[in-house]
Short mmCIF file of C-alpha atoms in Angstrom, two decimals:
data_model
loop_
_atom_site.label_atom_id
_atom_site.label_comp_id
_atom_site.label_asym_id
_atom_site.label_seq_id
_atom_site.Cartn_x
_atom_site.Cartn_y
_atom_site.Cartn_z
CA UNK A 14 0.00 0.00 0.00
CA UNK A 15 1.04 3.44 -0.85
CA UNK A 16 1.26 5.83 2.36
CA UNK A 17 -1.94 7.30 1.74
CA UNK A 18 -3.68 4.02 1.49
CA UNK A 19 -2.19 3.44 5.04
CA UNK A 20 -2.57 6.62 6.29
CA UNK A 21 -6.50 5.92 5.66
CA UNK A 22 -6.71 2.21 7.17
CA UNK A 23 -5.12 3.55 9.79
CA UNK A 24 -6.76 6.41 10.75
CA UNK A 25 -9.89 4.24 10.74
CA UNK A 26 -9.03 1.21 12.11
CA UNK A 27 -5.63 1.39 14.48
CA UNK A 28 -6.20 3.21 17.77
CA UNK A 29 -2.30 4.62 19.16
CA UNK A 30 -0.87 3.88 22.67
CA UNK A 31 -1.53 7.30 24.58
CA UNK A 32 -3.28 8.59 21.43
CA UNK A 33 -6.46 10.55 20.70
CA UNK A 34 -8.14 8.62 18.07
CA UNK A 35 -8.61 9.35 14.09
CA UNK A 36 -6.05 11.95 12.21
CA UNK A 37 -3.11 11.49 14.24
CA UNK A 38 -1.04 8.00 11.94
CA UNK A 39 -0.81 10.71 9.02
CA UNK A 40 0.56 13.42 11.40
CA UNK A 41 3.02 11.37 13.32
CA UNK A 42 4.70 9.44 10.26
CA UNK A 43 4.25 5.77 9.25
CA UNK A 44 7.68 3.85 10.41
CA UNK A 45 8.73 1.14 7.73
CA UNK A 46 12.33 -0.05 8.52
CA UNK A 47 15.61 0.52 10.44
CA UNK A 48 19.41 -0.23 10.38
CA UNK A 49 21.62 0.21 13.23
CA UNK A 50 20.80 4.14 15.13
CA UNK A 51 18.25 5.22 11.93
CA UNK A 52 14.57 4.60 11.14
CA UNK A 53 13.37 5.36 7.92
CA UNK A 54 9.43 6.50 7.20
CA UNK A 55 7.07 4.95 4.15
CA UNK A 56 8.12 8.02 2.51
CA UNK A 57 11.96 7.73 2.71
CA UNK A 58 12.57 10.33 5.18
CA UNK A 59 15.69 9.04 7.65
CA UNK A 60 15.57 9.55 11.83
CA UNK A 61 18.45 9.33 13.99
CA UNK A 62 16.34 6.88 16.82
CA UNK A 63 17.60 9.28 20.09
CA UNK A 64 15.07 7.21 22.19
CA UNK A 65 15.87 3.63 21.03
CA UNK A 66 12.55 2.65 20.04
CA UNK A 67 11.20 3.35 23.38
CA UNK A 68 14.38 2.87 25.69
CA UNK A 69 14.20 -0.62 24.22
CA UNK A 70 16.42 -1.15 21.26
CA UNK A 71 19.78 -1.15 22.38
CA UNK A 72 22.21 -3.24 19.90
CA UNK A 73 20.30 -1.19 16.94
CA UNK A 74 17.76 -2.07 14.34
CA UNK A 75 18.12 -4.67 11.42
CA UNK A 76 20.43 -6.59 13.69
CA UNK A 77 19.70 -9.88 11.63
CA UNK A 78 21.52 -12.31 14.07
CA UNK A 79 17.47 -11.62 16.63
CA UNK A 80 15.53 -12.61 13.58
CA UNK A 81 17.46 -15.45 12.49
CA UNK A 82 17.22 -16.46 16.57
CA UNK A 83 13.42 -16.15 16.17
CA UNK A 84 12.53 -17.83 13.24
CA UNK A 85 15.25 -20.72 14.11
CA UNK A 86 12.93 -20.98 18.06
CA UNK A 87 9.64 -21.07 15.67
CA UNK A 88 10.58 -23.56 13.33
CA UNK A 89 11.41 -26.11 16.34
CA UNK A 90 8.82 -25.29 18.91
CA UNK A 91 6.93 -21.55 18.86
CA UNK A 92 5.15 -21.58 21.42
CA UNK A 93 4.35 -24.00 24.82
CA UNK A 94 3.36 -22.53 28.33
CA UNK A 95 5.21 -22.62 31.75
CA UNK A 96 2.29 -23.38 33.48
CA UNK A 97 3.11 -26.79 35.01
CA UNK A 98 5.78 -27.31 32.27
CA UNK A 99 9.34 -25.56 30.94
CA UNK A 100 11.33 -25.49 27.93
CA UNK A 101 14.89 -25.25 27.06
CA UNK A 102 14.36 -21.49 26.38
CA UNK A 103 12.96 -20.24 29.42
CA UNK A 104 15.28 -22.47 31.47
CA UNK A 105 18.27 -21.42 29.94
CA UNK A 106 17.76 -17.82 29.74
CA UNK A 107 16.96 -17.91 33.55
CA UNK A 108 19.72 -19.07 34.28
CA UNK A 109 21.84 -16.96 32.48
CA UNK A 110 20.07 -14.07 33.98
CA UNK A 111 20.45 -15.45 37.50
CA UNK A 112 23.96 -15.29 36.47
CA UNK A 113 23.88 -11.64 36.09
CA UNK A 114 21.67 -10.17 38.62
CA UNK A 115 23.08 -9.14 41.79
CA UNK A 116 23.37 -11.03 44.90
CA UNK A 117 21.20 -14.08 45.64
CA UNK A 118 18.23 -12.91 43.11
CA UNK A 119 18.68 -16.94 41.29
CA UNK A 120 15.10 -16.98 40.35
CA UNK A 121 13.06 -15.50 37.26
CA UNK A 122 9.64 -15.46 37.04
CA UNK A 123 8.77 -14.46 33.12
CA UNK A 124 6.04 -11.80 31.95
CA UNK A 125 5.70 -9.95 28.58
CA UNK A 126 6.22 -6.46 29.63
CA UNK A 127 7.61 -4.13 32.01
CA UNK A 128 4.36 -3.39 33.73
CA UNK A 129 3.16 -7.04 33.83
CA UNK A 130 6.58 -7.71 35.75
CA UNK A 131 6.12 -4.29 38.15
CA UNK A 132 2.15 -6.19 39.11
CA UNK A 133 3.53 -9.34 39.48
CA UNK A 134 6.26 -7.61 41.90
CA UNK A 135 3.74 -6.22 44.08
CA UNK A 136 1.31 -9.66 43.92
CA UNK A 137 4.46 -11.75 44.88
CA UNK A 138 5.12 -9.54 48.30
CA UNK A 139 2.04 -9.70 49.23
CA UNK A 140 1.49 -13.55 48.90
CA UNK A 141 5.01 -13.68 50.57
CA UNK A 142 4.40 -11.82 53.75
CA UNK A 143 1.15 -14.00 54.00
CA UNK A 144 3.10 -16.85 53.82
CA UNK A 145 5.58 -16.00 56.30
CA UNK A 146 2.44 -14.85 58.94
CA UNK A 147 2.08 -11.29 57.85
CA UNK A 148 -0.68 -10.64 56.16
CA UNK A 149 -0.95 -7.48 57.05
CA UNK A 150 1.71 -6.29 54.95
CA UNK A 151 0.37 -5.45 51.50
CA UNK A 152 1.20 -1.42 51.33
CA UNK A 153 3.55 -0.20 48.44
CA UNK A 154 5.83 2.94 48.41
CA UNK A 155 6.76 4.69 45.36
CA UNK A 156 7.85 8.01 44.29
CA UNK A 157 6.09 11.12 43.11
CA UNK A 158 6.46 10.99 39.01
CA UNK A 159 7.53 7.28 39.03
CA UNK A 160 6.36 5.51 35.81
CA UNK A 161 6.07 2.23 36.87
CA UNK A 162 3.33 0.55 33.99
CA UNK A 163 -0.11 1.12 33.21
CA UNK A 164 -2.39 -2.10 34.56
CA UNK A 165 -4.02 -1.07 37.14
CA UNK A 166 -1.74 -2.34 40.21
CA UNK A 167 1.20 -0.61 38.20
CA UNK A 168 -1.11 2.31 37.55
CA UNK A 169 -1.41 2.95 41.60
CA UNK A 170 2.51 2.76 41.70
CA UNK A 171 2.72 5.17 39.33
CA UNK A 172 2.99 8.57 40.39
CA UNK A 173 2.43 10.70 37.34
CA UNK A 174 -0.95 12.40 38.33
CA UNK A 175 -2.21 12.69 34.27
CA UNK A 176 -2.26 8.94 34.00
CA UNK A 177 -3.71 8.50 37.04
CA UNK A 178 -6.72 10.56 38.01
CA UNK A 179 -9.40 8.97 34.83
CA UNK A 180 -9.28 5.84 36.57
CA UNK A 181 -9.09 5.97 40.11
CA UNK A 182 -10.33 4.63 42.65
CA UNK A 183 -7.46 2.70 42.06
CA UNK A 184 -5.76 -0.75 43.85
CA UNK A 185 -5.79 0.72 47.61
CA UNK A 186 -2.70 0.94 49.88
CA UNK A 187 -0.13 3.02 47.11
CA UNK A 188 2.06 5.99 48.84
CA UNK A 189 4.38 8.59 47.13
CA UNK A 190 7.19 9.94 48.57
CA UNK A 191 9.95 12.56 47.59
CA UNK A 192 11.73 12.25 43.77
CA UNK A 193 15.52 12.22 44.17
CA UNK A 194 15.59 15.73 42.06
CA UNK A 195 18.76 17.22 42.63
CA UNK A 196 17.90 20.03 40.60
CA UNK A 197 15.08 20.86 42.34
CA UNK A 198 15.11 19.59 45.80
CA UNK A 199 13.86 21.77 48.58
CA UNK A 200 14.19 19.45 51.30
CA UNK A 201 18.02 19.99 51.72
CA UNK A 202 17.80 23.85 50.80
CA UNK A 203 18.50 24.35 54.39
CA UNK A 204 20.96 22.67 54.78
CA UNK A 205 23.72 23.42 52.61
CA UNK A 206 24.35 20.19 51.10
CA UNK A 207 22.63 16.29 50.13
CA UNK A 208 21.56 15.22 52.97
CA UNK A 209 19.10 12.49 51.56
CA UNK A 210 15.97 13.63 53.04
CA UNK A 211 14.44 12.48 49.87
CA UNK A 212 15.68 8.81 50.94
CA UNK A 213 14.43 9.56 54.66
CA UNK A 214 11.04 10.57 53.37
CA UNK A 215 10.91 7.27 52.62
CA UNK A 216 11.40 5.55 55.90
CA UNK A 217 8.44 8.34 57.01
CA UNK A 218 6.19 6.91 55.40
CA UNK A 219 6.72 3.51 56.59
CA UNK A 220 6.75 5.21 59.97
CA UNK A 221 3.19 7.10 58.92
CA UNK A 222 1.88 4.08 57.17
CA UNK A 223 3.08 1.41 59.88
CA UNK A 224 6.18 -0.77 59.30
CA UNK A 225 3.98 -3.73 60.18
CA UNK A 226 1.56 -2.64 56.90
CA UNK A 227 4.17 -2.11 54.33
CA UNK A 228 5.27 -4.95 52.11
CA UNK A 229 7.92 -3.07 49.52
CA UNK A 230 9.30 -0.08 48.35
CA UNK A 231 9.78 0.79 44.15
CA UNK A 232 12.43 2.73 42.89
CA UNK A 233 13.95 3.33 39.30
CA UNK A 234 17.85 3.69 39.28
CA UNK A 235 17.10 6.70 37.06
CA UNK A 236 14.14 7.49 37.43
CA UNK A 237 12.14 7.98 34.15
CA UNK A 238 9.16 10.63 34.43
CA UNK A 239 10.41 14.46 35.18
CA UNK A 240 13.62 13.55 33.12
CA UNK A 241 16.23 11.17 34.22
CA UNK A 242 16.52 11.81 37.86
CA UNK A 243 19.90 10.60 38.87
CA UNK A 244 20.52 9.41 43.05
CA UNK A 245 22.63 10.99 44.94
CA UNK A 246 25.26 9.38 45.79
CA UNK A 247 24.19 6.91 49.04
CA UNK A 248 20.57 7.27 48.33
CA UNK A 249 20.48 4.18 46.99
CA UNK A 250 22.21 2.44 50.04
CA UNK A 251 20.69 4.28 52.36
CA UNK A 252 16.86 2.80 50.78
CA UNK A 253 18.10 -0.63 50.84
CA UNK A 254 19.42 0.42 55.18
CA UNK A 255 15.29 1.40 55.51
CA UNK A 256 13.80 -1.72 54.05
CA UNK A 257 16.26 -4.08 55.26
CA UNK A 258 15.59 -2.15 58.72
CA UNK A 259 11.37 -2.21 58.43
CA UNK A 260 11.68 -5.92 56.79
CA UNK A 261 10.02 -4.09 53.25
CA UNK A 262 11.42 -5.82 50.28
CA UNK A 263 13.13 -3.04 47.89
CA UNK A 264 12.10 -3.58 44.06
CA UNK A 265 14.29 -1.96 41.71
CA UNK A 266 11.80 -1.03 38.42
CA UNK A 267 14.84 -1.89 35.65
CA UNK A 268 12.36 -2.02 32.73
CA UNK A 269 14.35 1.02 31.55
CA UNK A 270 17.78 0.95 33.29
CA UNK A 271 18.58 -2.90 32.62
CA UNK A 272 20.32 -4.43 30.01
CA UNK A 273 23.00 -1.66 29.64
CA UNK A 274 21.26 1.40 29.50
CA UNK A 275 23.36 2.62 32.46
CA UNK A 276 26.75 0.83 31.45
CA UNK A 277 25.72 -2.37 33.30
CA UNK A 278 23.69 -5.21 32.95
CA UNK A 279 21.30 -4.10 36.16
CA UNK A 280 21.28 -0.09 37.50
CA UNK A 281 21.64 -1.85 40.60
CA UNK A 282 25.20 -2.75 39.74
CA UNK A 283 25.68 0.80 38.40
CA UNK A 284 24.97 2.35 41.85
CA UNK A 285 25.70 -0.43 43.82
CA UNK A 286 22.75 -2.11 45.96
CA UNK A 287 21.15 -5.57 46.12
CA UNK A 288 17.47 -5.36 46.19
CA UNK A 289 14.89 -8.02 46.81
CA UNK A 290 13.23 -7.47 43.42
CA UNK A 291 14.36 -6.56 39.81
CA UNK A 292 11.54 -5.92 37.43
CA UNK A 293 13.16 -5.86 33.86
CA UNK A 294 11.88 -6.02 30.05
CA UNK A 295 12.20 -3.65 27.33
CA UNK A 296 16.37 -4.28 26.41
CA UNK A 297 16.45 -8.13 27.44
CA UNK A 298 15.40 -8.92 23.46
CA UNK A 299 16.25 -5.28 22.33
CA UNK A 300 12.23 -5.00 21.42
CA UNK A 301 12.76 -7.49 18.65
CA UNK A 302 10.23 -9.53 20.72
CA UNK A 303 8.19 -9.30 23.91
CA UNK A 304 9.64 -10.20 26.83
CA UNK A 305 9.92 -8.94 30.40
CA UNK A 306 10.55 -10.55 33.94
CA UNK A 307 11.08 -10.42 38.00
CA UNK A 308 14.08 -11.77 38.72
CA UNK A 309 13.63 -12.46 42.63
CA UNK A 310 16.00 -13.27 45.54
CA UNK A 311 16.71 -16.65 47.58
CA UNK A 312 14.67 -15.36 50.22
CA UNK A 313 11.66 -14.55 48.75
CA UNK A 314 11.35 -17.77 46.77
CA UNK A 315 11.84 -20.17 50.12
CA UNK A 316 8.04 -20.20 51.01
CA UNK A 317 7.27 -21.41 47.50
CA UNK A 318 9.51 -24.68 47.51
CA UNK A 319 8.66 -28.20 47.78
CA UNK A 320 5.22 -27.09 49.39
CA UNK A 321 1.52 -26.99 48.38
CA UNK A 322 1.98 -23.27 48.25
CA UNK A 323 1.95 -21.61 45.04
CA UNK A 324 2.37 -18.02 43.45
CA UNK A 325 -1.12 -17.59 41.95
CA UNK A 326 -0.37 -15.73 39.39
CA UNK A 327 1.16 -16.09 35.44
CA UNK A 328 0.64 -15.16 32.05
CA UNK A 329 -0.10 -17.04 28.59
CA UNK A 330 2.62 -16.09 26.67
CA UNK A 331 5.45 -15.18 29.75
CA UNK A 332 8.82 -16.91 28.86
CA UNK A 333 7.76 -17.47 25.09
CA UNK A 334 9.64 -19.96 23.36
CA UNK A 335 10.57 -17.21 20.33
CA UNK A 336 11.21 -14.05 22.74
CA UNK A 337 13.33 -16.33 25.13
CA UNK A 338 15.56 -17.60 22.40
CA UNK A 339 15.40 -13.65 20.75
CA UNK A 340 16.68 -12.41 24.42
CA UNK A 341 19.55 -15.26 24.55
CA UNK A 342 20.42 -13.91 21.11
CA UNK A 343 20.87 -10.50 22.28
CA UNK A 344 22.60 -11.24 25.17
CA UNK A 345 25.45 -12.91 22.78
CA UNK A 346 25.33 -9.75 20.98
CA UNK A 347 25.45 -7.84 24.27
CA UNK A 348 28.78 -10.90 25.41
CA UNK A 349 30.46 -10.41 21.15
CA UNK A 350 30.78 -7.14 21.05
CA UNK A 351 31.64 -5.48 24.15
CA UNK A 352 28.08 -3.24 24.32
CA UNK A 353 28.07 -2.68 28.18
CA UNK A 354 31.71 -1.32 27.99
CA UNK A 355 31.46 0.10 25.01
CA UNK A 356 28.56 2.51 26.94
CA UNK A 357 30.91 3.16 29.67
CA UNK A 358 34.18 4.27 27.23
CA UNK A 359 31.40 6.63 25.54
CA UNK A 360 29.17 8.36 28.15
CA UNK A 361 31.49 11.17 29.10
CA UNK A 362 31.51 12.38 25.63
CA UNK A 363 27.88 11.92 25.27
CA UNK A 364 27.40 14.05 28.17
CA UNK A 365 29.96 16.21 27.26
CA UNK A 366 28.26 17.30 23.48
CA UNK A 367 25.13 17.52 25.42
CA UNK A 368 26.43 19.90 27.89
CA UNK A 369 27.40 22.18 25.23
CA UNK A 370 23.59 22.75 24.56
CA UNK A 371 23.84 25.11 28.38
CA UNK A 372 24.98 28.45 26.39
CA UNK A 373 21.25 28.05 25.17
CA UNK A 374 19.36 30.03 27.77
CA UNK A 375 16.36 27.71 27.66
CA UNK A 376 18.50 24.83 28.91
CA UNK A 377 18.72 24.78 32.84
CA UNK A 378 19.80 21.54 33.57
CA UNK A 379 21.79 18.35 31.90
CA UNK A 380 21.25 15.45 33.60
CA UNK A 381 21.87 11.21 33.31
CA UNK A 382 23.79 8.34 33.23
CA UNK A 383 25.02 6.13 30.54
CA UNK A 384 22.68 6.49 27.13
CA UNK A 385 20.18 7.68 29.57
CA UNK A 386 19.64 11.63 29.80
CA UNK A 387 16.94 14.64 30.35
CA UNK A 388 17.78 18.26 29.28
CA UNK A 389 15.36 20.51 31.51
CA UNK A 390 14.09 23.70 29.54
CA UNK A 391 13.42 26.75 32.03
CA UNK A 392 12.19 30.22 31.51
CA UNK A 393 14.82 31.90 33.57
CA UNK A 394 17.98 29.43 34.27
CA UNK A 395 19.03 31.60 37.38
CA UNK A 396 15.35 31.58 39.12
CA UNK A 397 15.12 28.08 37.61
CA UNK A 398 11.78 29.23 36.59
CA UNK A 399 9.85 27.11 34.58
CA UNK A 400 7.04 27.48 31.65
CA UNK A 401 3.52 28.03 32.63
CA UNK A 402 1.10 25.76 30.93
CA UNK A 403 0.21 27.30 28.01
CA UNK A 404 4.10 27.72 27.58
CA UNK A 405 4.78 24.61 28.33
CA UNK A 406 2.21 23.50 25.58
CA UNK A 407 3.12 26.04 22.86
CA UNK A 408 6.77 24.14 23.66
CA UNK A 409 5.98 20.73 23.84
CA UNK A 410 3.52 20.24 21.54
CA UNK A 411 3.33 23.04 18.72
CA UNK A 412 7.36 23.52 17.89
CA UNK A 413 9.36 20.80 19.77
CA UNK A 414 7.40 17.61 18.72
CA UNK A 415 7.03 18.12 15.28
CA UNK A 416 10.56 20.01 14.59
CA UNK A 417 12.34 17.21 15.97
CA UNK A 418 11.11 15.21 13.32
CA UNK A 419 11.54 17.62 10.59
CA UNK A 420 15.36 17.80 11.87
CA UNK A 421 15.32 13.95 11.41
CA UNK A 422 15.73 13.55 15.35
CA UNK A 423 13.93 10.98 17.38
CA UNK A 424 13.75 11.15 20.97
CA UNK A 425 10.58 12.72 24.04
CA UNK A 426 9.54 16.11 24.63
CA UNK A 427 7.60 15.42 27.50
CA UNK A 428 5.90 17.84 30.25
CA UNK A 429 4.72 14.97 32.82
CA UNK A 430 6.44 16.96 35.13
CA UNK A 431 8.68 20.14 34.39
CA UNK A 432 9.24 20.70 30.35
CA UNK A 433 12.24 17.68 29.56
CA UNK A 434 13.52 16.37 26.06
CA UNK A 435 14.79 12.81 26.85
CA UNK A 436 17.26 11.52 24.68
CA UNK A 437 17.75 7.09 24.99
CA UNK A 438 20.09 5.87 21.71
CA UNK A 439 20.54 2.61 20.99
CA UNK A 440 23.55 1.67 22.58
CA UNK A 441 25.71 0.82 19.34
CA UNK A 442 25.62 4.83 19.36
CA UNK A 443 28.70 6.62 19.03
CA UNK A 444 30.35 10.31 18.71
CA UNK A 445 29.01 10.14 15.16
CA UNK A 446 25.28 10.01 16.32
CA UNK A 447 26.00 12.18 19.83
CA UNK A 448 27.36 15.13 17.29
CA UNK A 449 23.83 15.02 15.43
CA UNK A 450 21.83 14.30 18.44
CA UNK A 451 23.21 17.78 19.43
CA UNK A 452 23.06 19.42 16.26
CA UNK A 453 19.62 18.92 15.73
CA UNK A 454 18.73 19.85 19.36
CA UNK A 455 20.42 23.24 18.94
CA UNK A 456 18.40 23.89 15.87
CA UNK A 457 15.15 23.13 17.56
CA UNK A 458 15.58 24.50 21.14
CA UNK A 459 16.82 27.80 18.77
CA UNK A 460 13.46 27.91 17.06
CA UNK A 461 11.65 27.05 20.59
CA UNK A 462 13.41 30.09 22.39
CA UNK A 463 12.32 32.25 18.74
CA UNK A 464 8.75 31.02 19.28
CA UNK A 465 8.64 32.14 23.37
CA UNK A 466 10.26 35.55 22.60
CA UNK A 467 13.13 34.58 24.63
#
């Protein structure tokens, strides 16, 4: 079909992810291929892919070693369950996972997606505690702006108000506390320096809440929504020193951070904390098939063996034959050609052309680790002022979206919480791509500052 045959169909018949419905497949270009960093459109137009898919393709597109790994796994067996049974796929890959995940998390429980791993997080603490003779303990803690998935159990960890407030009531006994924003904390303005309050808030709320009612605590090594909010350093250890202190299990959200994104195969490793919990997808095939999963410690699992009591809880197509041989693919890829170091050798001088955007006076803050990274547009970068929201929308939505696009970049201008363009390259990315990532950011922001008069 030509694109205005698809543009049609489409318009009529194919309803977008966080889309309003009818005229918008025509307005935000019809995808058709990709090789390595680039997409190109039904029309031939080429995009540098600055948000890897959707933080998801990380050895590149076209990468014909997944598809051969896929079509190889369907030919042989596509698809059986792990309900009651296994398969060399699933087996294999969780063990190879075990191998990587931080202390004494040996056991992986497979979904398809991020958020089906963040409910099945929550589900599984609760069943635990009942098992070990606390019932009681069923409460979650998350983080104001935390994107943590979309079902409705993920929905009430998620913090981002938008998302939230068309469907509540939602699943009872969800708590926000403080974001780890450096750039705009107010909790340690009096004091002169980090002092982690934004960590403390956290054992608060346990306090508020009841330590006896509280079965786990989510947090994102970078945290996603606002723009790439980076710990400071000892937040991290000082959130594991709460739970381990208030017996609440701490669940790192990697749907995002894993597989390299940070320069390591867990953001757990980058920062350096064991948690209870890992909640992963998105990078483990590099999107080339679904696939996500809780990789759970020792601990957690003991209730659960050699008993009649089992985790009540699964889904039809977790540990798929196809994406499970796709995801031990990747990993090869990851093992071949050096991708987590090659992340690490190349992150300073991402962050370094990036920085150079901050003689711009709409940039007021850089911010990220690894291929990971927010810029922060302000009104006023001494008063850290930001848009108002009809700015903030003339910004967003009437020059930034669509002239990123026409300057063939890729990546999120997003206003969830203060104005942020996210930038997430596949991490095959290199100077090369960095130097146009910035080029066409210049060009934009430029005709963004033109538009507000600043």
């Amino acid at each position: 079909m030509n694109h205005e045959e698809l543009a049609e169909l489409g318009n009529r018949h194919l309803w977008g992810h966080f889309s309003t419905v009818g005229g918008g497949i025509d307005t935000v270009r019809i995808m058709e291929r990709g090789d390595g960093c680039y997409i190109w459109d039904d029309q031939g137009n080429r995009y540098l892919d600055g948000l890897a898919g959707l933080f998801t393709v990380q050895v590149g597109h076209g990468r014909v070693e997944l598809a051969e790994a896929a079509r190889a796994q369907a030919e042989k067996m596509a698809y059986f369950p792990i309900w009651t049974y296994s398969h060399p796929m699933a087996i294999e890959l969780a063990a190879r996972l075990a191998s990587h995940a931080p202390g004494d998390l040996n056991r992986v429980f497979f979904t398809t997606g991020g958020g089906e791993a963040v409910e099945s997080a929550w589900k599984l603490a609760m069943q635990y505690f009942q098992s070990v003779g606390q019932p009681q303990k069923r409460k979650v803690i998350s983080r104001y702006l935390g994107y943590h998935g979309t079902t409705m159990g993920a929905l009430s960890i998620t913090g981002v108000p938008g998302l939230r407030n068309t469907f509540e009531p939602l699943v009872p006994g969800a708590f926000k506390v403080a974001n780890a924003n450096e750039y705009r904390c107010s909790m340690c303005a009096l004091a002169g320096s980090c002092n982690l309050s934004c960590a403390n808030d956290i054992e608060q709320m346990i306090l508020r809440e009841g330590p006896d009612t509280v079965a786990a605590v989510f947090v994102e090594p970078v945290q996603n929504s606002g723009g790439c909010f980076v710990p400071a350093d000892g937040y991290m250890q000082r959130v594991r020193e709460i739970c381990t202190q208030y017996d609440v299990l701490m669940v790192s959200d990697e749907v995002i951070c894993a597989f390299g994104r940070l320069g390591h195969m867990f953001g757990a490793d980058r920062f350096g904390y064991v948690p209870d919990i890992i909640t992963c997808a998105k990078g483990l095939t590099s999107g080339y098939s679904p696939l996500g999963a809780m990789i759970v410690s020792d601990r957690l699992v003991e209730p659960f063996i050699n008993s009649t009591n089992r985790f009540l809880h699964g889904f039809t197509f977790g540990g798929h034959p196809v994406s499970c041989a796709v995801a031990m693919a990747n990993l090869d890829i990851f093992e071949n050609e050096g991708i987590l170091q090659h992340v690490l050798d190349n992150e300073a001088e991402f962050r370094r052309q990036l920085e150079t955007l901050k003689d711009l006076p709409i940039v007021g803050d850089v911010r990220g680790a690894g291929y990971f990274y927010g810029i922060e547009m302000v009104k006023d970068r001494k008063t850290k002022q930001t848009f108002n929201a009809g700015e903030s929308e003339l910004l967003i939505r009437r020059v930034l979206s669509e002239s990123l696009l026409e300057a063939g970049l890729i990546c999120r201008a997003d206003d969830r919480g203060d104005p942020v363009i996210q930038l997430s390259p596949p991490l095959i990315a290199g100077p090369e791509q960095f130097e146009e990532i910035v080029t066409a950011l210049r060009t934009v922001l430029l005709k963004g500052m033109a538009e507000l008069g600043m």
